[in-house]
Short mmCIF file of C-alpha atoms and ligand atoms in Angstrom, two decimals:
data_model
loop_
_atom_site.label_atom_id
_atom_site.label_comp_id
_atom_site.label_asym_id
_atom_site.label_seq_id
_atom_site.Cartn_x
_atom_site.Cartn_y
_atom_site.Cartn_z
CA MET A 1 143.94 42.67 57.98
CA VAL A 2 142.80 44.94 60.85
CA TYR A 3 139.39 46.09 61.46
CA ALA A 4 137.56 48.31 63.72
CA ALA A 5 136.29 47.13 66.98
CA VAL A 6 132.96 47.13 68.61
CA LEU A 7 132.06 46.51 72.22
CA ALA A 8 128.51 46.53 73.12
CA THR A 9 126.26 44.31 75.32
CA VAL A 10 125.28 42.54 72.21
CA ALA A 11 128.62 41.37 71.83
CA LEU A 12 128.31 38.87 74.62
CA PHE A 13 126.04 36.80 72.35
CA ALA A 14 126.86 35.02 69.27
CA SER A 15 124.60 36.91 67.18
CA SER A 16 126.09 40.17 67.24
CA THR A 17 124.54 43.29 65.60
CA LEU A 18 126.83 45.81 64.00
CA ALA A 19 125.70 49.06 62.98
CA ARG A 20 127.17 51.36 60.46
CA PRO A 21 129.37 54.14 61.72
CA SER A 22 127.29 57.29 62.15
CA TYR A 23 129.33 59.24 59.73
CA LEU A 24 127.95 56.89 56.91
CA PRO A 25 124.54 57.76 55.31
CA ARG A 26 121.51 56.37 57.07
CA ASP A 27 118.87 56.40 54.48
CA SER A 28 116.44 54.08 52.82
CA SER A 29 119.44 52.78 50.47
CA PHE A 30 120.89 51.27 53.61
CA LEU A 31 119.95 47.73 52.44
CA GLN A 32 122.36 47.61 49.64
CA LEU A 33 124.98 49.08 51.72
CA ASN A 34 124.39 46.67 54.43
CA GLY A 35 124.98 44.04 51.86
CA GLU A 36 128.20 45.43 50.70
CA GLU A 37 129.45 45.87 54.19
CA ALA A 38 128.41 42.08 54.88
CA ILE A 39 130.58 41.20 51.82
CA ALA A 40 133.54 43.28 52.83
CA LEU A 41 133.41 41.70 56.34
CA ASN A 42 132.93 38.15 55.18
CA ALA A 43 136.05 38.82 53.08
CA GLN A 44 138.00 40.21 55.88
CA PHE A 45 136.89 37.18 58.17
CA LYS A 46 138.64 34.85 55.81
CA THR A 47 142.00 36.21 56.57
CA LEU A 48 141.42 35.62 60.36
CA THR A 49 142.80 32.46 62.20
CA ALA A 50 142.12 30.99 65.47
CA THR A 51 145.31 32.62 66.92
CA SER A 52 144.59 35.92 65.41
CA SER A 53 144.61 38.35 67.94
CA CYS A 54 141.55 40.50 68.93
CA THR A 55 139.98 43.05 71.22
CA ASP A 56 137.93 41.75 74.16
CA GLY A 57 134.31 41.63 73.58
CA THR A 58 134.34 41.68 70.03
CA SER A 59 132.78 39.04 67.49
CA ALA A 60 133.77 37.71 64.26
CA CYS A 61 133.89 34.47 62.07
CA VAL A 62 137.02 32.32 62.17
CA ASN A 63 136.99 29.24 59.61
CA GLY A 64 133.23 29.24 59.69
CA GLU A 65 133.07 29.15 63.47
CA PHE A 66 131.42 32.01 65.68
CA ALA A 67 134.40 33.79 67.42
CA GLN A 68 134.12 35.80 70.43
CA CYS A 69 137.18 37.65 71.63
CA VAL A 70 137.99 36.78 75.28
CA SER A 71 141.38 37.98 76.94
CA GLY A 72 142.71 38.73 73.68
CA ASN A 73 142.10 35.52 72.02
CA PHE A 74 139.24 34.04 70.05
CA VAL A 75 137.11 31.64 71.60
CA LEU A 76 135.39 29.52 68.79
CA THR A 77 131.94 28.18 68.85
CA SER A 78 130.87 25.68 66.21
CA CYS A 79 128.00 26.87 64.56
CA GLY A 80 126.53 23.31 64.26
CA SER A 81 126.31 20.87 61.47
CA GLY A 82 125.28 22.49 57.99
CA LEU A 83 125.84 26.05 59.33
CA THR A 84 128.34 28.66 58.95
CA CYS A 85 129.32 31.86 60.57
CA ALA A 86 128.95 34.99 58.40
CA ALA A 87 128.05 38.54 58.37
CA LEU A 88 124.68 39.34 57.25
CA PRO A 89 122.88 42.66 56.17
CA LEU A 90 120.37 43.94 58.48
CA VAL A 91 116.96 44.35 56.87
CA ASN A 92 115.31 46.78 59.00
CA SER A 93 117.97 49.25 59.71
CA ALA A 94 121.68 50.08 58.88
CA GLY A 95 124.13 47.70 59.90
CA THR A 96 124.95 44.11 59.76
CA SER A 97 124.98 41.05 62.14
CA ILE A 98 127.16 38.33 62.67
CA THR A 99 125.46 34.78 63.03
CA CYS A 100 125.38 31.29 62.18
CA ALA A 101 123.28 30.36 58.99
CA THR A 102 123.53 28.04 56.04
CA GLN A 103 125.67 29.17 53.26
CA GLN A 104 122.72 29.36 51.03
CA ASP A 105 120.81 31.60 53.38
CA VAL A 106 123.93 33.75 53.65
CA ASP A 107 124.15 33.91 49.72
CA GLU A 108 120.37 34.71 49.47
CA ARG A 109 120.25 37.38 52.05
CA ILE A 110 123.28 39.08 50.61
CA ALA A 111 121.93 38.78 47.08
CA ALA A 112 118.41 40.20 48.47
CA SER A 113 120.20 43.30 49.57
CA GLY A 114 121.05 44.04 45.99
CA ALA A 115 124.80 44.05 46.90
CA THR A 116 127.34 42.26 44.63
CA SER A 117 130.47 43.49 45.92
CA ALA A 118 132.12 45.30 48.75
CA SER A 119 131.57 48.90 47.98
CA ASP A 120 134.36 51.46 48.12
CA SER A 121 132.33 53.12 50.68
CA SER A 122 132.12 50.06 52.85
CA SER A 123 135.55 48.99 52.35
CA SER A 124 136.78 52.72 53.37
CA ALA A 125 134.35 52.63 56.38
CA VAL A 126 135.93 49.47 57.55
CA ALA A 127 139.31 50.77 56.64
CA SER A 128 138.85 54.12 58.54
CA ALA A 129 137.09 52.63 61.46
CA SER A 130 140.09 50.25 61.60
CA SER A 131 142.67 52.86 61.59
CA ALA A 132 140.55 54.62 64.48
CA VAL A 133 141.33 51.73 66.75
CA ALA A 134 144.34 50.17 64.83
CA SER A 135 146.59 51.36 67.47
CA ALA A 136 145.78 48.19 69.14
CA SER A 137 147.45 46.05 66.53
CA SER A 138 149.79 45.60 63.69
CA THR A 139 148.98 42.77 61.14
CA LYS A 140 146.41 40.70 62.90
CA ALA A 141 143.97 42.54 65.22
CA ALA A 142 140.64 41.18 64.33
CA THR A 143 137.28 42.50 65.42
CA CYS A 144 134.32 44.08 63.83
CA THR A 145 132.78 47.22 63.81
CA VAL A 146 131.33 50.07 65.67
CA THR A 147 128.35 50.97 67.60
CA VAL A 148 124.83 49.48 68.25
CA PRO A 149 122.00 51.84 67.14
CA ALA A 150 119.77 52.95 70.30
CA ALA A 151 116.78 50.87 69.76
CA LYS A 152 118.76 47.66 69.40
CA ALA A 153 121.07 48.79 72.21
CA THR A 154 118.07 48.75 74.47
CA ALA A 155 116.76 45.31 73.32
CA SER A 156 120.20 44.08 73.75
CA SER A 157 120.91 45.26 77.15
CA ALA A 158 117.60 44.06 78.33
CA THR A 159 118.85 40.82 76.86
CA ALA A 160 122.07 40.98 78.53
CA SER A 161 120.53 41.44 81.90
CA ALA A 162 118.12 38.53 81.38
CA ALA A 163 120.99 36.04 80.66
CA SER A 164 123.81 35.42 83.06
CA SER A 165 126.51 34.26 80.73
CA THR A 166 129.39 36.08 79.20
CA ALA A 167 131.63 34.75 76.62
CA SER A 168 134.29 34.53 79.20
CA ALA A 169 132.22 32.45 81.45
CA VAL A 170 131.67 29.59 79.10
CA SER A 171 133.74 26.63 79.94
CA THR A 172 133.21 23.72 77.62
CA SER A 173 134.81 20.36 77.23
CA THR A 174 134.75 17.55 74.81
CA ASN A 175 135.10 14.71 77.39
CA THR A 176 131.84 12.78 77.06
CA SER A 177 133.04 10.02 79.44
CA ASP A 178 131.83 12.12 82.58
CA ALA A 179 129.58 14.29 80.91
CA GLN A 180 126.55 13.33 83.24
CA SER A 181 128.69 14.29 86.45
CA SER A 182 130.69 16.98 84.99
CA LEU A 183 130.24 20.89 85.78
CA THR A 184 131.43 21.70 82.27
CA LEU A 185 129.20 22.23 79.29
CA LEU A 186 130.09 19.86 76.40
CA SER A 187 131.22 22.07 73.37
CA SER A 188 129.10 19.89 71.21
CA LEU A 189 126.06 20.89 73.15
CA VAL A 190 126.73 24.88 72.85
CA ASN A 191 123.29 25.90 71.40
CA THR A 192 124.06 28.58 68.85
CA GLY A 193 120.17 28.88 68.24
CA PHE A 194 119.89 30.41 71.74
CA GLN A 195 122.37 33.07 70.91
CA GLN A 196 120.12 34.90 68.42
CA VAL A 197 117.53 37.56 69.67
CA GLY A 198 115.29 36.81 66.80
CA THR A 199 114.51 40.38 65.85
CA GLU A 200 117.54 41.45 63.83
CA GLU A 201 117.60 39.20 60.78
CA PHE A 202 113.86 38.84 60.20
CA SER A 203 111.02 41.27 59.97
CA PRO A 204 109.52 40.63 63.40
CA GLU A 205 105.62 40.39 63.80
CA ALA A 206 104.12 43.27 65.49
CA GLY A 207 104.61 42.96 69.16
CA GLU A 208 107.33 40.49 68.84
CA ILE A 209 110.09 41.09 71.38
CA ALA A 210 113.71 40.36 71.48
CA SER A 211 114.44 36.83 73.23
CA ALA A 212 116.82 36.48 76.02
CA THR A 213 119.94 35.00 74.65
CA SER A 214 122.75 32.90 75.91
CA ALA A 215 126.14 31.77 74.80
CA ASN A 216 126.30 28.94 77.35
CA ASN A 217 122.82 27.33 77.11
CA PHE A 218 121.70 29.37 80.06
CA ILE A 219 123.39 27.15 82.51
CA ASN A 220 123.57 29.85 85.18
CA PHE A 221 120.26 31.61 84.33
CA CYS A 222 118.89 31.14 87.90
CA ALA A 223 121.76 33.43 89.14
CA THR A 224 119.95 36.29 87.46
CA VAL A 225 116.69 35.87 89.67
CA ASN A 226 116.26 36.09 93.21
CA LEU A 227 114.47 32.91 93.77
CA PRO A 228 115.11 29.53 95.32
CA LEU A 229 116.09 26.91 93.11
CA THR A 230 113.65 24.41 92.14
CA ASN A 231 114.81 21.48 94.27
CA GLY A 232 112.26 18.70 93.63
CA THR A 233 109.77 20.06 96.06
CA GLN A 234 106.92 22.00 94.92
CA VAL A 235 108.02 25.31 96.14
CA GLN A 236 104.77 27.54 96.79
CA GLY A 237 106.37 30.80 96.23
CA GLY A 238 107.80 30.01 92.85
CA SER A 239 111.40 28.92 91.96
CA CYS A 240 113.89 28.93 89.44
CA ASN A 241 114.50 25.59 87.62
CA ALA A 242 117.85 24.73 85.98
CA ALA A 243 116.87 21.41 84.41
CA PRO A 244 116.89 21.36 80.61
CA MET A 245 113.48 20.66 78.99
CA GLY A 246 114.75 17.46 77.82
CA VAL A 247 113.43 15.44 74.92
CA ILE A 248 110.77 17.16 72.91
CA ALA A 249 108.30 14.66 71.43
CA SER A 250 108.08 14.48 67.73
CA THR A 251 104.80 15.79 65.82
CA ASN A 252 104.05 11.96 65.43
CA ASN A 253 104.10 11.75 69.08
CA MET A 254 101.97 14.38 70.31
CA PRO A 255 99.85 12.93 73.35
CA SER A 256 96.11 13.21 72.90
CA ALA A 257 93.17 12.43 75.27
CA LYS A 258 89.48 12.09 75.55
CA PHE A 259 87.21 11.52 78.29
CA VAL A 260 84.91 8.36 77.82
CA HIS A 261 83.12 8.70 80.97
CA PRO A 262 81.15 10.81 82.25
CA PRO A 263 80.22 11.91 78.86
CA ASN A 264 80.45 15.63 77.93
CA LEU A 265 77.43 17.61 79.23
CA GLY A 266 76.33 14.36 80.96
CA THR A 267 74.80 14.17 84.36
CA VAL A 268 75.97 12.12 87.35
CA PRO A 269 74.06 11.34 90.65
CA ALA A 270 75.20 13.77 93.60
CA ASN A 271 77.28 12.32 96.31
CA THR A 272 77.68 8.98 94.61
CA THR A 273 81.02 7.33 93.70
CA PHE A 274 81.64 7.39 89.87
CA SER A 275 84.41 6.42 87.64
CA VAL A 276 86.32 8.77 85.56
CA VAL A 277 87.59 7.11 82.37
CA LEU A 278 90.12 8.80 80.21
CA ALA A 279 91.38 7.49 76.70
CA VAL A 280 94.90 8.46 76.04
CA GLU A 281 96.92 8.05 72.90
CA ARG A 282 100.75 8.60 72.50
CA LEU A 283 101.60 8.89 76.16
CA GLN A 284 103.65 6.12 77.65
CA THR A 285 101.60 5.93 80.85
CA GLY A 286 102.67 4.61 84.04
CA HIS A 287 105.73 6.80 84.56
CA PHE A 288 105.47 8.81 87.65
CA VAL A 289 108.08 10.02 90.19
CA ASN A 290 107.65 11.20 93.73
CA PRO A 291 105.82 14.57 93.48
CA ASP A 292 107.38 15.75 96.90
CA THR A 293 111.05 15.08 96.04
CA ASN A 294 111.42 15.04 92.42
CA PHE A 295 108.80 17.57 91.12
CA PHE A 296 110.19 19.28 87.76
CA ALA A 297 113.67 17.85 88.80
CA ALA A 298 114.59 16.05 85.63
CA PRO A 299 114.14 16.57 81.85
CA GLN A 300 111.27 15.18 79.86
CA THR A 301 112.28 11.72 78.15
CA VAL A 302 110.57 9.41 75.58
CA ASN A 303 110.40 5.74 74.81
CA ALA A 304 113.53 5.18 72.74
CA THR A 305 111.52 2.76 70.50
CA THR A 306 107.96 4.55 70.06
CA GLY A 307 109.05 8.25 70.66
CA ASP A 308 106.26 8.65 73.09
CA ILE A 309 106.62 10.76 76.27
CA LEU A 310 107.17 8.75 79.28
CA GLY A 311 104.64 10.20 81.59
CA HIS A 312 101.30 10.07 83.27
CA SER A 313 98.08 11.94 83.31
CA HIS A 314 95.83 13.61 85.82
CA VAL A 315 92.15 14.52 86.21
CA VAL A 316 91.01 17.78 87.83
CA ILE A 317 87.34 18.70 88.43
CA GLU A 318 86.43 22.18 89.16
CA ARG A 319 82.97 23.43 90.15
CA LEU A 320 81.47 26.21 88.17
CA ALA A 321 78.90 28.85 89.01
CA ALA A 322 76.85 27.95 85.89
CA LEU A 323 77.43 25.97 82.63
CA ASN A 324 77.73 29.21 80.68
CA GLN A 325 80.25 30.76 83.31
CA THR A 326 82.61 33.13 81.59
CA THR A 327 84.80 34.20 84.30
CA PRO A 328 88.08 32.27 84.62
CA THR A 329 88.39 29.81 87.34
CA ASN A 330 90.86 29.89 90.34
CA PRO A 331 93.29 27.24 89.81
CA GLY A 332 93.94 27.08 93.52
CA THR A 333 90.58 25.82 94.15
CA PHE A 334 89.27 22.57 92.73
CA ALA A 335 86.61 19.94 93.78
CA PHE A 336 88.54 16.69 92.92
CA PHE A 337 92.15 16.05 91.77
CA LYS A 338 93.86 12.73 90.98
CA GLY A 339 97.06 11.45 89.31
CA LEU A 340 96.29 8.79 86.78
CA ASN A 341 99.45 7.02 87.57
CA ASP A 342 98.79 3.42 86.31
CA VAL A 343 99.81 2.09 82.99
CA ALA A 344 96.74 2.58 80.83
CA VAL A 345 94.64 -0.64 80.28
CA ASN A 346 93.12 -0.83 76.81
CA GLY A 347 94.14 2.74 76.26
CA THR A 348 92.23 4.09 79.08
CA LEU A 349 93.00 5.48 82.56
CA THR A 350 90.54 5.37 85.30
CA ALA A 351 90.08 7.27 88.67
CA GLU A 352 87.10 6.75 91.25
CA VAL A 353 85.57 9.70 92.59
CA THR A 354 84.74 8.32 95.95
CA ASN A 355 81.49 9.64 97.53
CA GLY A 356 80.86 11.64 94.24
CA LEU A 357 80.45 15.49 94.34
CA PRO A 358 77.58 17.74 95.67
CA SER A 359 75.10 18.72 93.22
CA GLY A 360 76.17 21.60 90.86
CA VAL A 361 78.06 22.11 87.38
CA TYR A 362 81.54 21.26 86.98
CA ARG A 363 84.49 21.38 84.35
CA MET A 364 86.56 18.16 84.24
CA ALA A 365 89.91 18.35 82.73
CA SER A 366 92.89 16.16 81.93
CA ILE A 367 96.55 17.22 82.49
CA ASN A 368 98.87 15.15 80.70
CA ALA A 369 102.50 15.28 82.05
CA ALA A 370 105.92 13.88 81.77
CA ALA A 371 107.31 11.69 84.59
CA ASN A 372 108.58 14.65 86.75
CA HIS A 373 104.99 16.28 86.50
CA GLN A 374 105.96 18.86 83.86
CA PRO A 375 103.35 19.58 81.17
CA VAL A 376 104.07 17.70 77.96
CA LEU A 377 106.34 19.36 75.57
CA VAL A 378 106.04 18.63 71.77
CA ALA A 379 107.69 19.63 68.59
CA VAL A 380 105.69 22.31 67.10
CA ALA A 381 103.75 25.44 68.45
CA GLN A 382 100.30 24.95 66.51
CA HIS A 383 98.81 21.69 67.49
CA GLY A 384 95.45 20.41 68.68
CA THR A 385 95.05 20.45 72.52
CA LEU A 386 97.03 17.79 74.21
CA ASP A 387 94.36 17.38 76.90
CA ASP A 388 90.58 17.06 77.06
CA MET A 389 88.14 19.02 78.93
CA LEU A 390 84.37 18.65 79.38
CA HIS A 391 81.49 19.86 81.41
CA ARG A 392 78.84 17.89 83.27
CA ARG A 393 76.24 18.28 86.16
CA MET A 394 75.83 16.41 89.39
CA ASN A 395 72.40 16.25 90.64
CA GLY A 396 70.26 14.21 93.12
CA LEU A 397 68.04 12.71 90.41
CA GLY A 398 70.45 10.36 88.91
CA ALA A 399 71.86 10.47 85.45
C1 NAG B 401 137.34 12.33 81.10
O1 NAG B 401 136.50 12.20 82.28
C2 NAG B 401 136.86 11.06 82.91
C3 NAG B 401 135.96 10.72 83.92
O2 NAG B 401 135.84 11.81 84.74
C4 NAG B 401 138.40 11.07 83.24
O3 NAG B 401 138.85 9.91 83.98
C5 NAG B 401 139.41 11.31 82.13
O4 NAG B 401 140.56 11.60 82.55
C6 NAG B 401 138.79 12.72 81.14
N1 NAG B 401 139.64 12.68 80.01
C7 NAG B 401 140.15 13.94 79.83
C8 NAG B 401 140.82 13.82 78.49
O5 NAG B 401 140.26 14.76 80.30
C1 NAG B 402 113.67 23.23 98.75
O1 NAG B 402 113.58 24.51 98.60
C2 NAG B 402 112.65 25.06 99.45
C3 NAG B 402 112.51 26.62 99.04
O2 NAG B 402 113.81 27.29 99.13
C4 NAG B 402 113.21 25.01 101.10
O3 NAG B 402 112.29 25.54 101.85
C5 NAG B 402 113.39 23.25 101.16
O4 NAG B 402 113.77 23.20 102.36
C6 NAG B 402 114.22 22.70 100.19
N1 NAG B 402 114.07 21.40 100.23
C7 NAG B 402 115.18 20.53 99.97
C8 NAG B 402 114.91 19.34 100.11
O5 NAG B 402 116.28 21.05 99.56
C1 NAG B 403 108.73 1.52 74.79
O1 NAG B 403 107.73 0.83 73.96
C2 NAG B 403 107.97 -0.34 73.70
C3 NAG B 403 107.10 -0.88 72.61
O2 NAG B 403 105.59 -0.38 72.88
C4 NAG B 403 107.60 -1.01 74.76
O3 NAG B 403 107.97 -2.62 74.72
C5 NAG B 403 108.61 -0.75 75.97
O4 NAG B 403 108.19 -1.35 77.28
C6 NAG B 403 108.45 0.85 76.23
N1 NAG B 403 109.62 1.16 77.11
C7 NAG B 403 109.27 1.94 78.20
C8 NAG B 403 110.45 2.51 79.07
O5 NAG B 403 108.05 2.20 78.72
C1 NAG B 404 73.90 32.08 81.62
O1 NAG B 404 72.49 31.61 81.55
C2 NAG B 404 71.80 32.30 82.51
C3 NAG B 404 70.50 31.49 82.46
O2 NAG B 404 70.15 31.10 81.03
C4 NAG B 404 71.49 33.65 81.98
O3 NAG B 404 70.57 34.19 82.64
C5 NAG B 404 72.92 34.50 82.16
O4 NAG B 404 72.90 35.63 81.55
C6 NAG B 404 73.84 33.58 81.21
N1 NAG B 404 75.33 34.21 81.45
C7 NAG B 404 76.15 34.45 80.50
C8 NAG B 404 77.48 34.96 81.03
O5 NAG B 404 75.85 34.16 79.26
C1 NAG B 405 89.08 -2.98 75.28
O1 NAG B 405 88.28 -2.08 74.48
C2 NAG B 405 87.54 -2.93 73.46
C3 NAG B 405 86.76 -1.75 72.62
O2 NAG B 405 86.36 -0.54 73.37
C4 NAG B 405 86.32 -3.65 74.28
O3 NAG B 405 85.60 -4.36 73.38
C5 NAG B 405 87.05 -4.61 75.14
O4 NAG B 405 86.14 -5.34 76.05
C6 NAG B 405 88.21 -3.81 76.09
N1 NAG B 405 88.96 -4.88 76.93
C7 NAG B 405 89.25 -4.68 78.07
C8 NAG B 405 90.16 -5.63 78.88
O5 NAG B 405 88.69 -3.81 78.86
C1 NAG B 406 75.86 16.17 99.11
O1 NAG B 406 76.88 16.31 100.06
C2 NAG B 406 76.91 17.67 100.50
C3 NAG B 406 78.26 18.02 101.38
O2 NAG B 406 78.43 16.68 102.02
C4 NAG B 406 75.70 18.23 100.94
O3 NAG B 406 75.89 19.65 101.31
C5 NAG B 406 74.65 18.00 99.94
O4 NAG B 406 73.30 18.45 100.67
C6 NAG B 406 74.58 16.62 99.62
N1 NAG B 406 73.42 16.26 98.59
C7 NAG B 406 73.43 16.93 97.35
C8 NAG B 406 72.20 16.66 96.50
O5 NAG B 406 74.33 17.78 97.01
#
């Protein structure tokens, strides 16, 4: 089986968007036509094998795996457990996309298009598009369709320039014995979820933009920006960090904190030593690496038994013009800062503010961090704040 070939920037990434040829109708009935084209493509994918020849830059599905054509051969990427590669109908515009999804999702999305079979028009579209480029091959050239529509092409090329990888750059290995010193990405770690822009298959919320994507876990992302590498020092002008985010804490392990002392809206004597007491939960405290040599230099990790993030906390106190100040503060200026590096005693961390602070109004906040000082990362976007913040006064009159 031979099909037409598409080469567009989007084809660098494992979720390829395929538009219908411009000679086909582009009216409001496109959804069903998209579904019929998806059915036709999926039928044709079933005829492909890993050794089918192909046209560079094109994408397809082979035996349920995502296939990208590099140097005339398919490079297969597993979709991961429970997922299969398939062509799906776009819902917002004419065309299809090739992506990884559950078989149930594939079936439902094709059914939702109203399509029940590959229509004559989509079959002939594929057939005629094929013959347009079919000089490339005889029986087994394999690739998929045509052009990317203008709007998508813009998003895709933005994506392309944001990510450094191309399919041909991905080098993977299955050798796990030297994985932590190897310069090669393990094939089991290729993250197909990072290969979708996020706006093609789903109706995006207003203002939602296409994500940068990568076929190689962004391993060479920092080559796309002109910045020094994050090298363990606190690079003042900004830097690019190649360390993975690491282990993300589960929803049962989201850290939380509350100041015990001084009390919120309380008053502390000016210029007099006082203690800050912070109660923390679900943070395995006492894990604190050298901030001058190992800042942001390793992934977040958790306690293998409890799942709590291995980390520490900080307290920062900023002076405000007034308790009802509405202008944002300048994070570069603060009255007091201290890492709370010890293991919590009885669930609390403490710091001494030696000689106190001059009279005024202040905001005090915790900063819960993983061992390498990065802010704690948890499993879900919507959660209560992982830190505490309160306001208090210093005056010369005593509390
Ligand atoms: C896997 O890596 C180890 C350590 O570098 C090496 O000794 C071994 O030969 C490799 N195995 C294969 C199959 O490449
Ligand atoms: C870390 O990077 C900064 C910025 O490029 C550089 O000034 C510094 O010398 C580097 N330090 C080490 C230890 O690599
Ligand atoms: C993990 O948690 C267990 C149980 O609280 C504790 O005994 C152990 O010391 C912790 N491990 C680390 C590395 O903090
Ligand atoms: C803050 O409070 C002062 C005194 O009550 C008042 O004059 C001022 O308008 C308030 N500012 C804001 C931004 O609410
Ligand atoms: C731990 O906290 C409890 C309750 O807040 C308190 O009664 C107890 O004295 C504290 N123990 C230590 C060692 O601080
Ligand atoms: C506290 O110390 C500051 C600076 O050392 C000083 O200006 C101020 O007068 C002192 N007293 C009070 C009540 O702030």
